Amino acid sequence: MSYDLLVMKFGGTNMQDSRAIRHSASLAARSVRVGVKVVVVVSAMAGVTNQLLKLADAAQSGDIAAANDEIALMRTRHFTAAQELGAAPDSITVREIREMHETLRQAVYGVYLLRELTPRSRDLIVAFGERLSAPLMSLALEQDGLRAHHLSGGEAGILTDSHFGNAKPMPNTYERVKDRLSGLLSAGVTPVVAGFMGETEKGAITTLGRGGTDFSATIVGKALGADEVWAWKDVDGVMSADPRVVKDAQNIEVLSYGEVMELAYFGAKVLHPLAVTPLQESGIPLRVKSAADPDFPGTLVQAQPRDEDGHPVKAVTAIRNVSIINVSGAGVLGIPEVIASVFDAIARENVTLLMVSQSSSMSNVSLAVQTVDAERTLAALRAGVSLELKVEEQPGVAVLAIVGSGMRGQKGVSARMFTALADQDVNVLMISQGSSELNVSVAVEAAHVDAATLAVHRAFGLGAATA
Ligand code: ASP
Ligand code: MG
């Protein structure tokens, strides 16, 4: 297939040092040289986002020395990469990196003085990761003989609401991105956009949630009507299970938008869950590609599922560090207002519910949440529901999910899963099936999650040997 326009996203490991950046640039250049217009969207160098979050917290708690040490380490990393990519000490790239680091240092010092870290200041600080990656990628593309120009998310036209930390694009983003990038593209320049970030109407920097560079890339893809969005990774594509747990996990050739969202929701680190929305709205396919093996087709994510006979399930995925929150109280929970108060309390805290189940006696509701959210959830429930209800946490749980559009309307899929679990002596704590029938999920004890994943993967014939 010949392409006219591609958006290429490079993640943290594809940007981690000069070598990785040079390789990533060569992947974009390969397409540009055969006449494809490419927009590059970059993440922060691997680890930098976590470092920025950590140092911002250190500054807030008064440890400016720790924060400065961390900034110094990052600064060395950015300068080393620039130098190794061929930037002269007085070049624009080096000057730009120096200026950005200076602004970062001042912002962090401000947090230290005020001992206050608002979501807005945190976004300003954390977005420096991507902003500092973009000039490095531009430089690498230029070294490869291309003309390139880098932009922050805001400069590229990404306008968001002001939900700092989890901002969403405003409807007019798409027009703006098109306006800002089309000119560069038709002039033969490859735009390099700092991922993960946008800007509010008033010019405040926002971020799109962890893993948000995927979202930036699909926003740009929709805005420009790209042929495809390519998400380059350090893995082959989306796998049938975590290959660290299941040795014979295989690459999945085709997934639908719905399937990939379920996978993202159930803990597979494939794609930012919201990144699929712009694709759904525009019908643009996304390809997860391996940077180490660029000719391998990877995984194609498209509107239509492709179901293979005899394989109703495409992947098994697990979320670890889960807690079950049990809400119980005989005779009280059957009342709709009481159930409403439970969900109201959860909604106010903005906690993600992984699973919900209610017993038929109606005296018990179980919620599965990430253990990091458990304390908040307990507090919210205890404050927000009738005193007659008992609220308890059961930690040490994992949620296992099977995903695949082929199980819609198919009988016996759950039976196969439960037989596999029973054969391994795995106790099932909670069960739920979404009405979309794209997944069945179970909560199991954390200690059993690997054995359970292996057994279920085998039961559905997903391994290389059994396929
Ligand atoms: N650097 C950001 C993160 O680590 C965004 C991304 O990598 O997609 O969450
Ligand atoms: Mg990252």
Coordinates of N, CA and C and ligand atoms in Angstrom, one line a residue, residues 11-12 43-44 46-47 49 130 210-211, ligand 2:
G11 N 7.6 6.2 21.4 CA 7.4 6.2 22.9 C 8.8 6.4 23.6
G12 N 8.7 6.4 24.9 CA 9.9 6.7 25.7 C 11.1 5.8 25.4
S43 N 7.4 11.1 22.7 CA 7.3 11.1 24.2 C 8.6 11.6 24.8
A44 N 8.5 11.7 26.1 CA 9.7 12.1 26.9 C 10.7 10.9 26.8
A46 N 12.7 7.8 28.1 CA 12.2 6.8 29.1 C 12.6 7.2 30.5
G47 N 11.6 7.2 31.4 CA 11.9 7.5 32.8 C 11.8 9.0 33.2
T49 N 9.4 11.3 32.6 CA 8.1 11.7 33.2 C 8.1 11.4 34.7
E130 N 8.4 16.0 27.3 CA 8.1 15.9 25.9 C 8.7 17.1 25.1
R210 N -1.4 9.9 31.8 CA -0.2 9.1 31.5 C -0.3 8.2 30.2
G211 N 0.7 8.2 29.5 CA 0.7 7.4 28.2 C 0.0 8.3 27.1
Ligands
MG2 MG 6.4 7.3 28.7

